[in-house]
Coordinates of C-alpha atoms in Angstrom, one line a residue:
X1 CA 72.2 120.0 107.4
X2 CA 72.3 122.0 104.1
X3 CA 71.0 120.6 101.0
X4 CA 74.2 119.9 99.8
X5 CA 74.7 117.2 102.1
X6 CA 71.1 116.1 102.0
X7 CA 71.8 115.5 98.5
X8 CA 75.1 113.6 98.3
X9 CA 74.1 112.1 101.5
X10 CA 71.2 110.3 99.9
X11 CA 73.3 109.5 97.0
X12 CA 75.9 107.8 98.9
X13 CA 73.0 105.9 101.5
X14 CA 71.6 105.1 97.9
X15 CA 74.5 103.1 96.3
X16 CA 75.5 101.5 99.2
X17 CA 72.1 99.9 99.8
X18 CA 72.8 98.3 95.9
X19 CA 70.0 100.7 94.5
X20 CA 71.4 101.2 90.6
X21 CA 73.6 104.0 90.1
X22 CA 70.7 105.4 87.1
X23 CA 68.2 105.6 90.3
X24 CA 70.8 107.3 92.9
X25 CA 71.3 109.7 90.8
X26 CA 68.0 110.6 90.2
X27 CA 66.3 110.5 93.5
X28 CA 69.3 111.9 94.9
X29 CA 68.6 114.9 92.8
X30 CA 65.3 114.9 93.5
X31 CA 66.0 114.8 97.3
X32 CA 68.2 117.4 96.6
X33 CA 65.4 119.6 94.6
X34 CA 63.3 118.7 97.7
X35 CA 65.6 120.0 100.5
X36 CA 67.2 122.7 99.3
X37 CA 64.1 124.2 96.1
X38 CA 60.8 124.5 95.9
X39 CA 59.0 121.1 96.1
X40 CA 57.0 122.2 92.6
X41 CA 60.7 122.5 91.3
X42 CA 60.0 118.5 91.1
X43 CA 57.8 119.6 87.7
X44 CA 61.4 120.0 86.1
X45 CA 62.0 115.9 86.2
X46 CA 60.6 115.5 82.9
X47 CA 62.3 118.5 81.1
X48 CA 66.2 117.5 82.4
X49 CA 66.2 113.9 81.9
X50 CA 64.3 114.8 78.1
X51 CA 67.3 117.8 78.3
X52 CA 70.0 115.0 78.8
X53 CA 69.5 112.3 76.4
X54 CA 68.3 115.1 73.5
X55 CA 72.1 115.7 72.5
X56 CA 73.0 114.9 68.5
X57 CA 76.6 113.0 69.3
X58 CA 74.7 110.7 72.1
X59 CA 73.3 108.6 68.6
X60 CA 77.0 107.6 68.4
X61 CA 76.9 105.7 71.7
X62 CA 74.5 102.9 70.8
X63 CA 75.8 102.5 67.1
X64 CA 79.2 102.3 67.6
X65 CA 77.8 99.7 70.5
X66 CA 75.7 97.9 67.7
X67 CA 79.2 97.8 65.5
X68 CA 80.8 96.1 68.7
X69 CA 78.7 93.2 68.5
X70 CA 78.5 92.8 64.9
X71 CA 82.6 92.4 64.4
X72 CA 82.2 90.0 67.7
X73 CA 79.9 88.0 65.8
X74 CA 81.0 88.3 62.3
X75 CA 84.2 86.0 63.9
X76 CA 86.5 89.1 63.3
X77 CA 88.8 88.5 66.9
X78 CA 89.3 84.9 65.5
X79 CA 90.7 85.9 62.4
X80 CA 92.8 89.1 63.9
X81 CA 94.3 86.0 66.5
X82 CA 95.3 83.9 63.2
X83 CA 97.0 86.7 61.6
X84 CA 98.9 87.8 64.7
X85 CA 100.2 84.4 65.6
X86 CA 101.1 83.9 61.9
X87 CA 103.3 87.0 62.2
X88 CA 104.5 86.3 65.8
X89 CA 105.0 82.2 65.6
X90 CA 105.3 79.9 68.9
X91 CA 107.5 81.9 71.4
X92 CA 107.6 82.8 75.1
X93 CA 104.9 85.4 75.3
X94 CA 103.8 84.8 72.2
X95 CA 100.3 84.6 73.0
X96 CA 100.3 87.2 75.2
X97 CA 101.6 88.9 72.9
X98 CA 98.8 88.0 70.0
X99 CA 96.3 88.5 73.3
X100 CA 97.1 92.7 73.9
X101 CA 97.3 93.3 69.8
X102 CA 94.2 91.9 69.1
X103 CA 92.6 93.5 72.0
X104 CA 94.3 96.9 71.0
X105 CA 92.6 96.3 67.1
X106 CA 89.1 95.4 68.5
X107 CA 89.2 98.7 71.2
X108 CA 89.4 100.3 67.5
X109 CA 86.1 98.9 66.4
X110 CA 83.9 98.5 69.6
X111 CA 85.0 101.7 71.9
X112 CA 83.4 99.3 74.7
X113 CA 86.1 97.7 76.9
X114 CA 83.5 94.5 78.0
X115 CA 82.5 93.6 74.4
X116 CA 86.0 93.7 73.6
X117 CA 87.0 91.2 76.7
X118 CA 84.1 89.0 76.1
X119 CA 85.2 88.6 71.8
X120 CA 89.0 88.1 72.4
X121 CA 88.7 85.6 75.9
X122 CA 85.9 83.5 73.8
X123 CA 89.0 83.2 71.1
X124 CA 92.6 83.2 73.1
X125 CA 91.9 81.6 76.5
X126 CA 91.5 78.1 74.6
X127 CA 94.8 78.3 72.9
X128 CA 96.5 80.1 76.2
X129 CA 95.3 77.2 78.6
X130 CA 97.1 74.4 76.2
X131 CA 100.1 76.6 75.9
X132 CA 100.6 76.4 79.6
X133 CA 99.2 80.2 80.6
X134 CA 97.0 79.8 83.9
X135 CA 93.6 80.7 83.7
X136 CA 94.0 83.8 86.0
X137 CA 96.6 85.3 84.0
X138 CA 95.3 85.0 80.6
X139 CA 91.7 86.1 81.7
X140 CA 93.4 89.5 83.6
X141 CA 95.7 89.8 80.4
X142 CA 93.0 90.0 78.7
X143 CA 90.9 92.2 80.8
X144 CA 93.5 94.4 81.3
X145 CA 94.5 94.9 77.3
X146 CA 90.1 94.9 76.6
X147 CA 90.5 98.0 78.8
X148 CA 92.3 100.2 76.3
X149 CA 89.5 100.3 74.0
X150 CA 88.0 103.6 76.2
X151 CA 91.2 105.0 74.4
X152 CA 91.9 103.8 71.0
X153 CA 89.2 105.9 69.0
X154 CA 86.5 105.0 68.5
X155 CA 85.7 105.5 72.3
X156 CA 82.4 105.5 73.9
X157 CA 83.7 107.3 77.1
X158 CA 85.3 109.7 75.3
X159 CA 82.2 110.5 73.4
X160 CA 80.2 111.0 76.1
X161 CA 83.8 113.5 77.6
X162 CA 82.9 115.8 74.2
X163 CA 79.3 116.0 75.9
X164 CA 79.5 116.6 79.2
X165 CA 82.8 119.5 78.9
X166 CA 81.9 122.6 76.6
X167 CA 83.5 123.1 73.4
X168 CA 85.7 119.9 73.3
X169 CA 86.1 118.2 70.2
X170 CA 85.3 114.7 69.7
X171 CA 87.6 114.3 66.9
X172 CA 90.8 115.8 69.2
X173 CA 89.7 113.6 72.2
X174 CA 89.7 110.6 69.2
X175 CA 93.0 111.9 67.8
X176 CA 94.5 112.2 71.6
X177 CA 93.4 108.9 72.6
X178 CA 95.3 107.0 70.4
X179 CA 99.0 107.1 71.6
X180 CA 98.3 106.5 74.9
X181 CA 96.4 103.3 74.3
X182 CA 99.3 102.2 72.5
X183 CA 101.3 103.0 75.3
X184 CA 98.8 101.5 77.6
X185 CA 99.3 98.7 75.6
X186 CA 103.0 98.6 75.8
X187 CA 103.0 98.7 79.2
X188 CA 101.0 95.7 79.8
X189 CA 103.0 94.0 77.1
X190 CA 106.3 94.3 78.7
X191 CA 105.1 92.8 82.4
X192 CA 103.1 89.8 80.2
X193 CA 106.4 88.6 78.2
X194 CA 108.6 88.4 81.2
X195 CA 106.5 87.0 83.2
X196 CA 105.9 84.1 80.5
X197 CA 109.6 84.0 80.0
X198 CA 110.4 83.4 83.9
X199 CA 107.8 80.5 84.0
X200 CA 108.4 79.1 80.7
X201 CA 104.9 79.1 79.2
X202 CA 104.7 78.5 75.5
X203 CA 108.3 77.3 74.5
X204 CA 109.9 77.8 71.2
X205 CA 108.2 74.7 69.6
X206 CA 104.6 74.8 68.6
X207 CA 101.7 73.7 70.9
X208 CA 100.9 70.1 70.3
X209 CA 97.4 69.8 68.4
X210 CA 97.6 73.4 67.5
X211 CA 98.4 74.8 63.6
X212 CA 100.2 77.1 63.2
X213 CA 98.8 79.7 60.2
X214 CA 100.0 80.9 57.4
X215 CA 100.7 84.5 57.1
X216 CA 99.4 84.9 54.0
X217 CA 96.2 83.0 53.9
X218 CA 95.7 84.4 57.3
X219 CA 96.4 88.2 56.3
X220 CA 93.7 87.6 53.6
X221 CA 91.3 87.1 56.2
X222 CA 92.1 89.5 58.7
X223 CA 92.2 92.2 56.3
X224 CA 88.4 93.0 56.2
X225 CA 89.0 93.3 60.4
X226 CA 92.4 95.7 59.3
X227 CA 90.5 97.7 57.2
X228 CA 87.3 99.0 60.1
X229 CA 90.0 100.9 62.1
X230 CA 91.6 102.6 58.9
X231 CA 88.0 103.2 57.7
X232 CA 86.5 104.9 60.4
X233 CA 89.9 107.2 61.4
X234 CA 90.4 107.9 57.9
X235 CA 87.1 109.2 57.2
X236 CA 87.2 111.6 60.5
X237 CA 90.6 112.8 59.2
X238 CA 89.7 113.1 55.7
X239 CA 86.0 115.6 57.0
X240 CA 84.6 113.0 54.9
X241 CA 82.2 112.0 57.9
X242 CA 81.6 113.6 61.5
X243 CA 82.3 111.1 64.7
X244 CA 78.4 110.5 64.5
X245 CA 78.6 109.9 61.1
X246 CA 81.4 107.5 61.5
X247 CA 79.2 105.3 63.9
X248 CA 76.8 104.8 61.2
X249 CA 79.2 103.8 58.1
X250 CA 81.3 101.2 61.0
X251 CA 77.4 99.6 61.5
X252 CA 77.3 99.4 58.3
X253 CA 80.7 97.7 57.1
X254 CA 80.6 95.6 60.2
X255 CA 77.3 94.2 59.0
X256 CA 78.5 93.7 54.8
X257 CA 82.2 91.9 56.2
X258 CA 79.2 89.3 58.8
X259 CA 77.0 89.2 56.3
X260 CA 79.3 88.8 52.9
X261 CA 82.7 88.2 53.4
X262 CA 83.6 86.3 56.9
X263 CA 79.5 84.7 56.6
X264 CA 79.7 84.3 59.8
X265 CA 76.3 85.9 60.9
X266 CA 72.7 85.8 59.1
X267 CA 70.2 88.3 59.0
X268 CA 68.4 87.0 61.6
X269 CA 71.8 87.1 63.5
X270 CA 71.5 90.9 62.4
X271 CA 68.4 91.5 63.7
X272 CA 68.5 89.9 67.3
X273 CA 72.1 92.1 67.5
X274 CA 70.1 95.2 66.9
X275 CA 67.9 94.2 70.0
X276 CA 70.8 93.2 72.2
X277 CA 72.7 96.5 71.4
X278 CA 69.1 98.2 71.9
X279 CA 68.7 97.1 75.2
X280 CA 72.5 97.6 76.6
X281 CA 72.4 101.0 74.7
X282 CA 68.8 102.0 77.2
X283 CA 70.7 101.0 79.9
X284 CA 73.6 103.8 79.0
X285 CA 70.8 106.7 78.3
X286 CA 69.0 105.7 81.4
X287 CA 72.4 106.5 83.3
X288 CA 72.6 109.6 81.3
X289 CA 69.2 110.9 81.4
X290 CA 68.4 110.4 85.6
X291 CA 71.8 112.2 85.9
X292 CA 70.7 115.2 84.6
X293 CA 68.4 115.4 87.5
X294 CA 71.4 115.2 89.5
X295 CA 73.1 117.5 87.5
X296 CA 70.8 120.1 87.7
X297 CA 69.8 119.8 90.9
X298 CA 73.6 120.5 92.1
X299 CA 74.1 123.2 89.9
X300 CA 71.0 125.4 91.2
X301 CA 71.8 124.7 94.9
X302 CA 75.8 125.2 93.8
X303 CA 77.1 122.1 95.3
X304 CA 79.5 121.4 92.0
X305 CA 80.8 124.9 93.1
X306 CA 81.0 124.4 96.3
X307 CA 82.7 121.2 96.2
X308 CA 85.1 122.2 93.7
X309 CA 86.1 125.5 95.8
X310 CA 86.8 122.9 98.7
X311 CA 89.4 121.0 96.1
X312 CA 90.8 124.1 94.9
X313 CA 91.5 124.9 98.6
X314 CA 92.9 122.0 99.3
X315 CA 96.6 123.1 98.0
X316 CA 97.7 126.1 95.9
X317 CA 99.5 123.0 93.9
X318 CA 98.0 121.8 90.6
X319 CA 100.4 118.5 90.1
X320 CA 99.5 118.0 94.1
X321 CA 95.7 118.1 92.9
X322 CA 96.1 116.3 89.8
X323 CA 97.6 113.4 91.5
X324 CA 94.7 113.3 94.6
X325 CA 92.1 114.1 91.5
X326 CA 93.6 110.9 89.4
X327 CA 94.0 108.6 93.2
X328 CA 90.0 109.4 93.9
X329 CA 89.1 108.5 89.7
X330 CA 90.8 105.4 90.1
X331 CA 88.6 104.5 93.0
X332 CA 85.6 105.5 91.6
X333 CA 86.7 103.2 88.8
X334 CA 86.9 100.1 91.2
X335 CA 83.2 100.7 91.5
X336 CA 81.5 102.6 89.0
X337 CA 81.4 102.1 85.4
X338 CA 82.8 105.0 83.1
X339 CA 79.6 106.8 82.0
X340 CA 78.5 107.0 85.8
X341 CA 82.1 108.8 86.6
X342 CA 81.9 111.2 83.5
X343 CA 78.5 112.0 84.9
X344 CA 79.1 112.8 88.5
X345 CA 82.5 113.8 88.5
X346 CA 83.3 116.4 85.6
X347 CA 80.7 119.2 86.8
X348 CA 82.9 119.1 89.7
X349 CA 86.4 118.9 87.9
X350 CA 85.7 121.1 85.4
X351 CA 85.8 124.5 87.4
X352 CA 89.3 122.9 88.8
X353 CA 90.2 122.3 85.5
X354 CA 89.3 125.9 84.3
X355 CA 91.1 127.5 87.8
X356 CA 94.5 125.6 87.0
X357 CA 94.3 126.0 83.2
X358 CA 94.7 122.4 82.2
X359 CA 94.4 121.3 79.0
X360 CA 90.6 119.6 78.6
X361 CA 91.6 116.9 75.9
X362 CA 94.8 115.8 77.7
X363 CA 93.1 116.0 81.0
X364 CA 90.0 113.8 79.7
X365 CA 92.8 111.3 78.3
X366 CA 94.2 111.2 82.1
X367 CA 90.9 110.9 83.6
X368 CA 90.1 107.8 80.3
X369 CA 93.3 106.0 81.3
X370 CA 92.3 105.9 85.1
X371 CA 89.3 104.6 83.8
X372 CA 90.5 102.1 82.5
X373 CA 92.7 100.7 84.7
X374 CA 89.3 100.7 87.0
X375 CA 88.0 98.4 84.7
X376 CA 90.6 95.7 85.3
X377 CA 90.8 96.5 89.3
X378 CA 88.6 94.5 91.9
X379 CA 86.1 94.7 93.6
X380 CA 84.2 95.5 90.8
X381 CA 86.8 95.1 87.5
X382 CA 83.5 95.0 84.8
X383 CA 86.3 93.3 82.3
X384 CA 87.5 91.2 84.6
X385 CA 84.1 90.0 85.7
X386 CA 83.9 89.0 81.9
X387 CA 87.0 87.3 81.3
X388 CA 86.6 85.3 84.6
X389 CA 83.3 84.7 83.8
X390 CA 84.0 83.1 80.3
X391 CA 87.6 81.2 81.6
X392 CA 85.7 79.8 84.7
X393 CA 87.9 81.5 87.7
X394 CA 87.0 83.5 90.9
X395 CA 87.7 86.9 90.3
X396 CA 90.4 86.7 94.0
X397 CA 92.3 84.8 92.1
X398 CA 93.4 87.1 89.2
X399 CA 94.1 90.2 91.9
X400 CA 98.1 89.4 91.9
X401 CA 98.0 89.5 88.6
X402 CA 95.7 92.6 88.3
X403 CA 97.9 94.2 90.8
X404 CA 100.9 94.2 88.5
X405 CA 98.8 95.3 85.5
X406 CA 98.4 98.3 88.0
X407 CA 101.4 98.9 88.4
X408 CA 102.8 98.8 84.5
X409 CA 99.3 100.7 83.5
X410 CA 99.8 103.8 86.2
X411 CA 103.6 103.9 84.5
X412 CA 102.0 104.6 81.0
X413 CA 99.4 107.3 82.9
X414 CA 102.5 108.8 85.0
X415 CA 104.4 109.4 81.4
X416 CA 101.0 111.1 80.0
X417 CA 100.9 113.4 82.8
X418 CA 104.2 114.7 82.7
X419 CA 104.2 114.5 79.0
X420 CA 101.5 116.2 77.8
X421 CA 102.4 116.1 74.2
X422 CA 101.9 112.5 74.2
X423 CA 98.0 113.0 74.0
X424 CA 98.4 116.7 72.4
X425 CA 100.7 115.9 69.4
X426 CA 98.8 114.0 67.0
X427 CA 95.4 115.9 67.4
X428 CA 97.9 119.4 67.0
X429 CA 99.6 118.2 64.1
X430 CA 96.3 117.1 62.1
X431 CA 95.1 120.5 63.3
X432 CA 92.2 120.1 65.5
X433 CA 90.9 122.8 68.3
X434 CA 92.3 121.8 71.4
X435 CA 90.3 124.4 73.7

């Protein structure tokens, strides 16, 4: 057997025995080094996983994690839910409706699709259960509209996209990102209403026991929440700050609104957030660093190339490939988390990529939205495990409902794939290389 196998082999015995994807990956690439190199070759651990993490834009990751969990703390998704219902009022869908906005707002503050389940379910499956919405709805709703945030800029997985594929730039990827989670959004929107509509949750008249806000007492206190999105886009746009840059000054208005304005969180709050984002962030680099044994151990046998000259075989077709390319990425997204996909996947796409000529931002926006809908999709679903977790459901119960969230997601990713220009247009128009 060739050391190609050997290697992917042991990865695959690896994972399904439950060892850690961070560990597969990195004695898979040493069993690799070992089958196929020179066993002394095993000298290089050190140097690649040192190599891997050593990257300037990888500081964004953990900060822009950090600014997650201050605007979930600060009570920021509370306060985006009273302005959104003020504006909306007691309706059919309402809710729902308040449920995907909100989501869609915080995606543009956390880039990190469970923090931004786990801040909007702690606020919205209270008022969705007295309004009549089952349990498993509202928690896949919600699970489903979290997901977007690996879109809406600031995205972590989209960061880590810039990283892994040469000469892409983060601020195109953030640019690209941002229509299609809106129509992401959309597209769960439209399923949620009619749905609410046919059974008749949340009638015209207001929820008994629940106030209803005022717009503009509310729109007083959402606007510090408003104002992060405009804040960090606005300064990428304007050069003021780089992506990395940006991280730093969303930490540091997330902390001033906790701290000052909304006083929901004390400095001691503060510091036990910077441990909390320290330890999920040394999860991420640990994922990141063993894979660069991985990745450099397939690139000096050449099983990327190999494997991508067996897809590029596979038909002469490039929509053909791009559709069994997005079918295997959505399974991969059942079970693996983002980072993990990024990693093993793209040193094999990207010579597919390159032979076909696609477009690397819109194809990173394709391979994002297939992501995400992973994220909602059992067995795994890491949102949904979340939202079920906090609104006290088994996860077999949401799967009708996660099915049609599917369904209405893969319609928004069809339209970006046969529309490039949905992805392509803003980052063209504010003039930014698109490789």
């Amino acid at each position: 057997m060739s050391p190609d196998l050997w290697m992917l082999l042991a990865f695959a015995v690896l994972l399904v025995a439950g060892v850690p994807v961070a560990f597969s990956l990195g004695l898979a690439g040493a069993a690799g080094i070992l089958a196929g190199l020179s066993p002394a070759m095993l000298a290089t651990l050190g140097t690649n996983t040192y190599n891997s993490i050593a990257k300037y834009p990888l500081i964004a990751i953990p900060l822009f994690i950090l600014t997650g969990l201050i605007f979930e703390r600060a009570g920021v998704a509370a306060r985006l839910v009273r302005f959104a219902q003020a504006l909306i009022g007691p309706r059919h869908g309402g809710l729902a409706l308040v449920a995907v906005l909100v989501c869609m707002i915080m995606g543009g503050m956390s880039g990190s699709g469970p923090a931004d389940a786990a801040a909007v379910a702690m606020v919205m499956l209270p008022s969705m259960t007295r309004a009549g919405y089952p349990r498993p709805f509202s928690a896949t709703l919600i699970a489903a509209s979290a997901s977007t945030a690996i879109l809406i800029p600031p995205s972590v997985a989209l960061i880590l996209y810039s990283i892994v594929v040469p000469g892409v730039d983060l601020r195109a990827l953030f640019a690209a990102g941002l229509f299609p989670g809106i129509l992401a959004g959309l597209a769960l929107l439209g399923p949620a209403l009619l749905v609410s509509r046919r059974y008749g949750w949340e009638g015209g008249t207001p929820v008994e026991g629940a106030e209803h806000p005022r717009v503009g007492e509310s729109f007083k206190q959402a606007l510090p929440a408003l104002f992060a999105p405009v804040l960090i886009l606005g300064g990428l746009r304007s050069g003021l700050f780089t992506p990395t840059e940006a991280a730093v000054v969303a930490v540091a208005y997330g902390a001033l609104v906790g701290l000052f304005l909304t006083r929901e969180m004390s400095w001691r709050d503060l510091w036990g957030l910077l441990g909390e984002a320290a330890v999920i962030s040394g999860v991420v680099m640990l994922i990141i660093a063993l894979a660069g044994i991985f990745a450099w151990a397939g690139t000096m046998l050449g099983t990327f190339r190999h494997l991508a000259e067996w897809i590029v075989g596979l038909s002469d077709s490039g929509p053909l490939l791009l559709v069994l390319i997005m079918l295997a990425v959505l399974v991969a997204g059942m079970l693996l988390d983002a980072i993990s996909i990024y990693l093993i996947m793209m040193p094999i796409l990207i010579p597919v990529m390159q032979h076909f000529g696609w477009n690397p931002v819109w194809f990173g926006i394709l391979l994002a939205m297939n992501i995400a809908i992973g994220q909602f999709t059992p067995p795994v679903a890491v949102n949904l495990m979340v939202t079920t977790e906090i609104a006290k459901v088994r996860l077999e119960q949401t799967l009708g409902w996660a099915l049609l969230f599917v369904a209405a997601m893969a319609g928004a990713l069809v339209l970006v794939a046969v529309f490039p220009e949905i992805a392509l247009w803003l980052p063209r128009v504010l003039g930014y290389n698109l490789g």
